[in-house]
Amino acid sequence: EPEVTQTPSHQVTQMGQEVILRCVPISNHLYFYWYRQILGQKVEFLVSFYNNEISEKSEIFDDQFSVERPDGSNFTLKIRSTKLEDSAMYFCASSLKYGYTFGSGTRLTVV
Amino acid sequence: RKEVEQDPGPFNVPEGATVAFNCTYSNSASQSFFWYRQDCRKEPKLLMSVYSSGNEDGRFTAQLNRASQYISLLIRDSKLSDSATYLCVPDGSGNTGKLIFGQGTTLQVKP
């Protein structure tokens, strides 16, 4: 069964550092997403990406965040200057239209 | 009003029991509805899509009432492996595919 792959599974970074979270969506999918889940809280939408551009972003997705699909297979989320409150599980997802497939997530810990 | 409201539980039931989860959503423009399950510290996995006429998939039955903005999930003959958090997920309307996750209802099935 096709899957969405995320790397790394766990990243620890110092406050103020830049991090890049990587995702390889399912190859024939057209829509790509990032969500995050702070421990004990609900899954929150960050951004959707279609046709090489952002189609929607949430209030969480401020100027510190950016996404890129650099080579037609990878889909990355960059956080420029991490804050303690960015500590969360970050999930990448892809879909053809409905019914996402999520990756297994990257646990980001900001210290 | 919260975008998605679910009883957080936990619901503690014996194996073989029937259990029902309810959910209300606030965005009347939502078009697509899903139930996801999430195991502890794992990614959400699509359990089933919810259709207007109601639909069944094995032991799972989903119902949608658009007029009341209410979604339900019924699990019959509960198994130990059904223990998880069940997430009620309407879409965010628009064409971006954004999903709105509820806090989830936790189910513990005991032997």
PDB file of C-alpha atoms in Angstrom:
ATOM      1  CA  GLU A   1       0.000   0.000   0.000  1.00  0.00           C
ATOM      2  CA  PRO A   2       1.418   3.416  -0.947  1.00  0.00           C
ATOM      3  CA  GLU A   3       2.476   5.546   1.964  1.00  0.00           C
ATOM      4  CA  VAL A   4       3.553   9.049   2.857  1.00  0.00           C
ATOM      5  CA  THR A   5       7.078   9.100   4.243  1.00  0.00           C
ATOM      6  CA  GLN A   6       8.316  11.682   6.714  1.00  0.00           C
ATOM      7  CA  THR A   7      11.846  12.317   7.925  1.00  0.00           C
ATOM      8  CA  PRO A   8      13.219  12.629  10.497  1.00  0.00           C
ATOM      9  CA  SER A   9      10.912  10.834  12.915  1.00  0.00           C
ATOM     10  CA  HIS A  10      12.213  12.960  15.781  1.00  0.00           C
ATOM     11  CA  GLN A  11      14.115  16.222  15.718  1.00  0.00           C
ATOM     12  CA  VAL A  12      15.460  18.148  18.673  1.00  0.00           C
ATOM     13  CA  THR A  13      16.502  21.729  18.023  1.00  0.00           C
ATOM     14  CA  GLN A  14      17.496  24.769  19.989  1.00  0.00           C
ATOM     15  CA  MET A  15      15.173  27.751  20.183  1.00  0.00           C
ATOM     16  CA  GLY A  16      15.884  30.195  17.363  1.00  0.00           C
ATOM     17  CA  GLN A  17      17.282  27.556  15.013  1.00  0.00           C
ATOM     18  CA  GLU A  18      15.839  26.765  11.593  1.00  0.00           C
ATOM     19  CA  VAL A  19      14.389  23.330  10.959  1.00  0.00           C
ATOM     20  CA  ILE A  20      13.258  21.622   7.783  1.00  0.00           C
ATOM     21  CA  LEU A  21      10.793  18.780   8.004  1.00  0.00           C
ATOM     22  CA  ARG A  22      10.671  16.523   4.975  1.00  0.00           C
ATOM     23  CA  CYS A  23       7.886  14.549   3.395  1.00  0.00           C
ATOM     24  CA  VAL A  24       7.551  12.327   0.354  1.00  0.00           C
ATOM     25  CA  PRO A  25       3.863  12.231  -0.598  1.00  0.00           C
ATOM     26  CA  ILE A  26       2.227   9.428  -2.564  1.00  0.00           C
ATOM     27  CA  SER A  27       3.434   9.794  -6.136  1.00  0.00           C
ATOM     28  CA  ASN A  28       0.169  10.395  -7.990  1.00  0.00           C
ATOM     29  CA  HIS A  29      -1.405  12.612  -5.347  1.00  0.00           C
ATOM     30  CA  LEU A  30      -2.120  16.237  -6.179  1.00  0.00           C
ATOM     31  CA  TYR A  31      -2.896  17.880  -2.849  1.00  0.00           C
ATOM     32  CA  PHE A  32      -0.402  18.210  -0.038  1.00  0.00           C
ATOM     33  CA  TYR A  33      -0.856  19.323   3.543  1.00  0.00           C
ATOM     34  CA  TRP A  34       0.908  19.970   6.797  1.00  0.00           C
ATOM     35  CA  TYR A  35      -0.841  19.598  10.133  1.00  0.00           C
ATOM     36  CA  ARG A  36       0.500  19.735  13.637  1.00  0.00           C
ATOM     37  CA  GLN A  37      -0.581  18.256  16.954  1.00  0.00           C
ATOM     38  CA  ILE A  38       0.671  19.641  20.229  1.00  0.00           C
ATOM     39  CA  LEU A  39       0.804  16.898  22.861  1.00  0.00           C
ATOM     40  CA  GLY A  40      -2.652  16.277  24.296  1.00  0.00           C
ATOM     41  CA  GLN A  41      -4.375  18.618  21.863  1.00  0.00           C
ATOM     42  CA  LYS A  42      -6.257  18.247  18.610  1.00  0.00           C
ATOM     43  CA  VAL A  43      -4.768  18.005  15.137  1.00  0.00           C
ATOM     44  CA  GLU A  44      -4.529  21.506  13.640  1.00  0.00           C
ATOM     45  CA  PHE A  45      -4.366  22.496   9.982  1.00  0.00           C
ATOM     46  CA  LEU A  46      -1.317  24.491   8.938  1.00  0.00           C
ATOM     47  CA  VAL A  47      -1.274  24.706   5.147  1.00  0.00           C
ATOM     48  CA  SER A  48      -2.531  23.146   1.937  1.00  0.00           C
ATOM     49  CA  PHE A  49      -0.566  23.098  -1.306  1.00  0.00           C
ATOM     50  CA  TYR A  50      -1.800  22.433  -4.813  1.00  0.00           C
ATOM     51  CA  ASN A  51      -0.419  23.081  -8.268  1.00  0.00           C
ATOM     52  CA  ASN A  52       2.852  24.346  -6.816  1.00  0.00           C
ATOM     53  CA  GLU A  53       1.355  26.992  -4.628  1.00  0.00           C
ATOM     54  CA  ILE A  54      -0.267  27.455  -1.244  1.00  0.00           C
ATOM     55  CA  SER A  55      -4.031  27.145  -1.564  1.00  0.00           C
ATOM     56  CA  GLU A  56      -4.892  27.863   2.053  1.00  0.00           C
ATOM     57  CA  LYS A  57      -3.049  28.530   5.287  1.00  0.00           C
ATOM     58  CA  SER A  58      -4.102  28.906   8.892  1.00  0.00           C
ATOM     59  CA  GLU A  59      -3.326  31.667  11.380  1.00  0.00           C
ATOM     60  CA  ILE A  60      -0.643  29.416  12.847  1.00  0.00           C
ATOM     61  CA  PHE A  61       1.219  29.461   9.516  1.00  0.00           C
ATOM     62  CA  ASP A  62       2.845  32.862   9.935  1.00  0.00           C
ATOM     63  CA  ASP A  63       5.970  34.324   8.326  1.00  0.00           C
ATOM     64  CA  GLN A  64       8.156  31.900  10.256  1.00  0.00           C
ATOM     65  CA  PHE A  65       6.747  29.007   8.236  1.00  0.00           C
ATOM     66  CA  SER A  66       7.244  28.161   4.586  1.00  0.00           C
ATOM     67  CA  VAL A  67       6.597  25.175   2.347  1.00  0.00           C
ATOM     68  CA  GLU A  68       8.277  24.018  -0.790  1.00  0.00           C
ATOM     69  CA  ARG A  69       8.035  21.236  -3.320  1.00  0.00           C
ATOM     70  CA  PRO A  70      11.549  21.515  -4.675  1.00  0.00           C
ATOM     71  CA  ASP A  71      11.795  18.544  -7.010  1.00  0.00           C
ATOM     72  CA  GLY A  72       8.378  17.070  -7.744  1.00  0.00           C
ATOM     73  CA  SER A  73       8.656  14.383  -5.091  1.00  0.00           C
ATOM     74  CA  ASN A  74       9.601  16.024  -1.795  1.00  0.00           C
ATOM     75  CA  PHE A  75       7.386  18.410   0.159  1.00  0.00           C
ATOM     76  CA  THR A  76       9.103  20.352   2.923  1.00  0.00           C
ATOM     77  CA  LEU A  77       8.027  22.505   5.851  1.00  0.00           C
ATOM     78  CA  LYS A  78      10.557  25.042   7.073  1.00  0.00           C
ATOM     79  CA  ILE A  79      10.369  26.852  10.379  1.00  0.00           C
ATOM     80  CA  ARG A  80      12.832  29.727  10.271  1.00  0.00           C
ATOM     81  CA  SER A  81      13.344  30.536  13.931  1.00  0.00           C
ATOM     82  CA  THR A  82      11.840  27.920  16.200  1.00  0.00           C
ATOM     83  CA  LYS A  83      10.057  28.798  19.417  1.00  0.00           C
ATOM     84  CA  LEU A  84       9.351  26.566  22.405  1.00  0.00           C
ATOM     85  CA  GLU A  85       5.671  26.521  21.452  1.00  0.00           C
ATOM     86  CA  ASP A  86       6.543  24.985  18.060  1.00  0.00           C
ATOM     87  CA  SER A  87       7.187  21.723  19.875  1.00  0.00           C
ATOM     88  CA  ALA A  88       4.629  19.325  18.436  1.00  0.00           C
ATOM     89  CA  MET A  89       4.083  16.376  16.140  1.00  0.00           C
ATOM     90  CA  TYR A  90       4.032  17.553  12.530  1.00  0.00           C
ATOM     91  CA  PHE A  91       2.070  15.444  10.069  1.00  0.00           C
ATOM     92  CA  CYS A  92       2.339  15.624   6.326  1.00  0.00           C
ATOM     93  CA  ALA A  93      -0.584  14.341   4.259  1.00  0.00           C
ATOM     94  CA  SER A  94      -1.444  13.931   0.619  1.00  0.00           C
ATOM     95  CA  SER A  95      -4.588  13.157  -1.337  1.00  0.00           C
ATOM     96  CA  LEU A  96      -5.975  12.815  -4.819  1.00  0.00           C
ATOM     97  CA  LYS A  97      -9.079  14.682  -3.738  1.00  0.00           C
ATOM     98  CA  TYR A  98     -10.682  13.312  -0.558  1.00  0.00           C
ATOM     99  CA  GLY A  99      -9.525  10.881   2.053  1.00  0.00           C
ATOM    100  CA  TYR A 100      -6.009  11.795   3.004  1.00  0.00           C
ATOM    101  CA  THR A 101      -3.108   9.551   3.718  1.00  0.00           C
ATOM    102  CA  PHE A 102      -1.030  10.869   6.597  1.00  0.00           C
ATOM    103  CA  GLY A 103       2.643  10.269   7.168  1.00  0.00           C
ATOM    104  CA  SER A 104       3.756   8.888  10.517  1.00  0.00           C
ATOM    105  CA  GLY A 105       4.884  12.337  11.623  1.00  0.00           C
ATOM    106  CA  THR A 106       7.964  14.167  12.827  1.00  0.00           C
ATOM    107  CA  ARG A 107       8.142  14.881  16.535  1.00  0.00           C
ATOM    108  CA  LEU A 108       9.770  18.303  16.885  1.00  0.00           C
ATOM    109  CA  THR A 109      11.153  19.212  20.285  1.00  0.00           C
ATOM    110  CA  VAL A 110      12.406  22.766  20.744  1.00  0.00           C
ATOM    111  CA  VAL A 111      14.658  23.248  23.764  1.00  0.00           C
TER     112      VAL A 111
ATOM    113  CA  ARG B   1     -19.165  27.428  19.429  1.00  0.00           C
ATOM    114  CA  LYS B   2     -16.302  25.024  18.678  1.00  0.00           C
ATOM    115  CA  GLU B   3     -15.866  23.995  15.041  1.00  0.00           C
ATOM    116  CA  VAL B   4     -16.198  20.321  15.992  1.00  0.00           C
ATOM    117  CA  GLU B   5     -17.499  19.063  19.311  1.00  0.00           C
ATOM    118  CA  GLN B   6     -17.059  15.544  20.576  1.00  0.00           C
ATOM    119  CA  ASP B   7     -17.482  13.970  23.984  1.00  0.00           C
ATOM    120  CA  PRO B   8     -13.861  13.286  24.942  1.00  0.00           C
ATOM    121  CA  GLY B   9     -14.751  10.218  27.007  1.00  0.00           C
ATOM    122  CA  PRO B  10     -13.077   7.950  27.821  1.00  0.00           C
ATOM    123  CA  PHE B  11     -15.637   5.333  26.957  1.00  0.00           C
ATOM    124  CA  ASN B  12     -14.726   2.138  28.789  1.00  0.00           C
ATOM    125  CA  VAL B  13     -16.588  -0.852  27.368  1.00  0.00           C
ATOM    126  CA  PRO B  14     -16.210  -4.632  27.538  1.00  0.00           C
ATOM    127  CA  GLU B  15     -15.329  -6.671  24.492  1.00  0.00           C
ATOM    128  CA  GLY B  16     -18.366  -7.377  22.371  1.00  0.00           C
ATOM    129  CA  ALA B  17     -20.207  -4.229  23.421  1.00  0.00           C
ATOM    130  CA  THR B  18     -21.815  -1.768  21.043  1.00  0.00           C
ATOM    131  CA  VAL B  19     -20.709   1.826  21.462  1.00  0.00           C
ATOM    132  CA  ALA B  20     -21.802   5.042  19.762  1.00  0.00           C
ATOM    133  CA  PHE B  21     -19.971   8.323  19.359  1.00  0.00           C
ATOM    134  CA  ASN B  22     -21.598  11.607  18.502  1.00  0.00           C
ATOM    135  CA  CYS B  23     -20.218  14.757  16.981  1.00  0.00           C
ATOM    136  CA  THR B  24     -21.568  18.172  16.037  1.00  0.00           C
ATOM    137  CA  TYR B  25     -19.941  20.617  13.656  1.00  0.00           C
ATOM    138  CA  SER B  26     -20.494  24.337  13.202  1.00  0.00           C
ATOM    139  CA  ASN B  27     -19.671  24.971   9.534  1.00  0.00           C
ATOM    140  CA  SER B  28     -22.855  24.408   7.566  1.00  0.00           C
ATOM    141  CA  ALA B  29     -20.833  24.686   4.338  1.00  0.00           C
ATOM    142  CA  SER B  30     -18.855  21.511   5.052  1.00  0.00           C
ATOM    143  CA  GLN B  31     -19.390  19.015   2.263  1.00  0.00           C
ATOM    144  CA  SER B  32     -17.361  15.955   3.167  1.00  0.00           C
ATOM    145  CA  PHE B  33     -17.207  14.131   6.452  1.00  0.00           C
ATOM    146  CA  PHE B  34     -14.904  11.482   7.795  1.00  0.00           C
ATOM    147  CA  TRP B  35     -14.134   9.416  10.853  1.00  0.00           C
ATOM    148  CA  TYR B  36     -10.451   8.891  11.584  1.00  0.00           C
ATOM    149  CA  ARG B  37      -8.909   6.828  14.332  1.00  0.00           C
ATOM    150  CA  GLN B  38      -5.719   7.793  16.079  1.00  0.00           C
ATOM    151  CA  ASP B  39      -3.626   5.529  18.249  1.00  0.00           C
ATOM    152  CA  CYS B  40      -1.478   7.104  20.940  1.00  0.00           C
ATOM    153  CA  ARG B  41       1.258   9.289  19.376  1.00  0.00           C
ATOM    154  CA  LYS B  42       0.523   7.960  15.891  1.00  0.00           C
ATOM    155  CA  GLU B  43      -0.891   9.544  12.772  1.00  0.00           C
ATOM    156  CA  PRO B  44      -4.644   9.716  12.151  1.00  0.00           C
ATOM    157  CA  LYS B  45      -5.865   6.920   9.903  1.00  0.00           C
ATOM    158  CA  LEU B  46      -8.987   7.128   7.809  1.00  0.00           C
ATOM    159  CA  LEU B  47     -11.652   4.835   9.219  1.00  0.00           C
ATOM    160  CA  MET B  48     -14.488   5.728   6.905  1.00  0.00           C
ATOM    161  CA  SER B  49     -16.076   8.472   4.881  1.00  0.00           C
ATOM    162  CA  VAL B  50     -19.580   9.500   5.910  1.00  0.00           C
ATOM    163  CA  TYR B  51     -22.280   9.741   3.276  1.00  0.00           C
ATOM    164  CA  SER B  52     -25.622  11.492   3.544  1.00  0.00           C
ATOM    165  CA  SER B  53     -27.549   8.260   3.363  1.00  0.00           C
ATOM    166  CA  GLY B  54     -25.483   6.663   6.098  1.00  0.00           C
ATOM    167  CA  ASN B  55     -23.003   3.924   5.400  1.00  0.00           C
ATOM    168  CA  GLU B  56     -21.711   0.742   6.917  1.00  0.00           C
ATOM    169  CA  ASP B  57     -18.327  -0.929   6.774  1.00  0.00           C
ATOM    170  CA  GLY B  58     -18.288  -4.207   8.634  1.00  0.00           C
ATOM    171  CA  ARG B  59     -18.819  -3.470  12.322  1.00  0.00           C
ATOM    172  CA  PHE B  60     -18.811   0.291  11.771  1.00  0.00           C
ATOM    173  CA  THR B  61     -21.814   2.400  10.837  1.00  0.00           C
ATOM    174  CA  ALA B  62     -21.695   6.146  10.209  1.00  0.00           C
ATOM    175  CA  GLN B  63     -24.638   8.513  10.004  1.00  0.00           C
ATOM    176  CA  LEU B  64     -24.840  12.137   8.924  1.00  0.00           C
ATOM    177  CA  ASN B  65     -27.619  14.602   9.651  1.00  0.00           C
ATOM    178  CA  ARG B  66     -26.872  17.790   7.746  1.00  0.00           C
ATOM    179  CA  ALA B  67     -29.907  19.644   9.097  1.00  0.00           C
ATOM    180  CA  SER B  68     -28.719  19.117  12.673  1.00  0.00           C
ATOM    181  CA  GLN B  69     -25.016  19.257  11.717  1.00  0.00           C
ATOM    182  CA  TYR B  70     -24.540  15.995  13.525  1.00  0.00           C
ATOM    183  CA  ILE B  71     -22.417  12.939  12.729  1.00  0.00           C
ATOM    184  CA  SER B  72     -22.361   9.608  14.526  1.00  0.00           C
ATOM    185  CA  LEU B  73     -20.278   6.462  14.543  1.00  0.00           C
ATOM    186  CA  LEU B  74     -21.543   3.128  15.832  1.00  0.00           C
ATOM    187  CA  ILE B  75     -19.147   0.285  16.579  1.00  0.00           C
ATOM    188  CA  ARG B  76     -20.670  -3.145  17.070  1.00  0.00           C
ATOM    189  CA  ASP B  77     -19.003  -6.159  18.693  1.00  0.00           C
ATOM    190  CA  SER B  78     -16.082  -4.109  20.035  1.00  0.00           C
ATOM    191  CA  LYS B  79     -12.625  -5.666  19.869  1.00  0.00           C
ATOM    192  CA  LEU B  80      -9.613  -4.917  22.045  1.00  0.00           C
ATOM    193  CA  SER B  81      -7.955  -3.540  18.912  1.00  0.00           C
ATOM    194  CA  ASP B  82     -10.667  -0.896  18.603  1.00  0.00           C
ATOM    195  CA  SER B  83      -9.139   0.928  21.580  1.00  0.00           C
ATOM    196  CA  ALA B  84      -8.081   4.296  20.164  1.00  0.00           C
ATOM    197  CA  THR B  85      -9.202   7.889  19.840  1.00  0.00           C
ATOM    198  CA  TYR B  86     -11.904   8.472  17.237  1.00  0.00           C
ATOM    199  CA  LEU B  87     -11.803  11.782  15.417  1.00  0.00           C
ATOM    200  CA  CYS B  88     -14.824  13.377  13.795  1.00  0.00           C
ATOM    201  CA  VAL B  89     -13.582  15.307  10.755  1.00  0.00           C
ATOM    202  CA  PRO B  90     -15.629  17.544   8.495  1.00  0.00           C
ATOM    203  CA  ASP B  91     -13.928  19.383   5.711  1.00  0.00           C
ATOM    204  CA  GLY B  92     -13.330  23.105   6.009  1.00  0.00           C
ATOM    205  CA  SER B  93     -15.445  23.915   2.944  1.00  0.00           C
ATOM    206  CA  GLY B  94     -13.911  25.623  -0.032  1.00  0.00           C
ATOM    207  CA  ASN B  95     -11.856  23.622  -2.499  1.00  0.00           C
ATOM    208  CA  THR B  96      -8.590  23.312  -0.624  1.00  0.00           C
ATOM    209  CA  GLY B  97      -9.329  19.978   1.025  1.00  0.00           C
ATOM    210  CA  LYS B  98      -8.614  21.361   4.483  1.00  0.00           C
ATOM    211  CA  LEU B  99      -9.949  19.156   7.288  1.00  0.00           C
ATOM    212  CA  ILE B 100     -11.152  20.294  10.697  1.00  0.00           C
ATOM    213  CA  PHE B 101     -10.351  17.821  13.445  1.00  0.00           C
ATOM    214  CA  GLY B 102     -12.290  17.414  16.639  1.00  0.00           C
ATOM    215  CA  GLN B 103     -10.596  16.731  19.946  1.00  0.00           C
ATOM    216  CA  GLY B 104     -11.593  13.093  19.592  1.00  0.00           C
ATOM    217  CA  THR B 105     -13.385  10.520  21.715  1.00  0.00           C
ATOM    218  CA  THR B 106     -11.245   7.957  23.485  1.00  0.00           C
ATOM    219  CA  LEU B 107     -12.424   4.357  23.520  1.00  0.00           C
ATOM    220  CA  GLN B 108     -10.985   1.708  25.809  1.00  0.00           C
ATOM    221  CA  VAL B 109     -12.201  -1.828  25.147  1.00  0.00           C
ATOM    222  CA  LYS B 110     -11.502  -4.144  28.063  1.00  0.00           C
ATOM    223  CA  PRO B 111     -11.398  -7.949  28.128  1.00  0.00           C
TER     224      PRO B 111
END
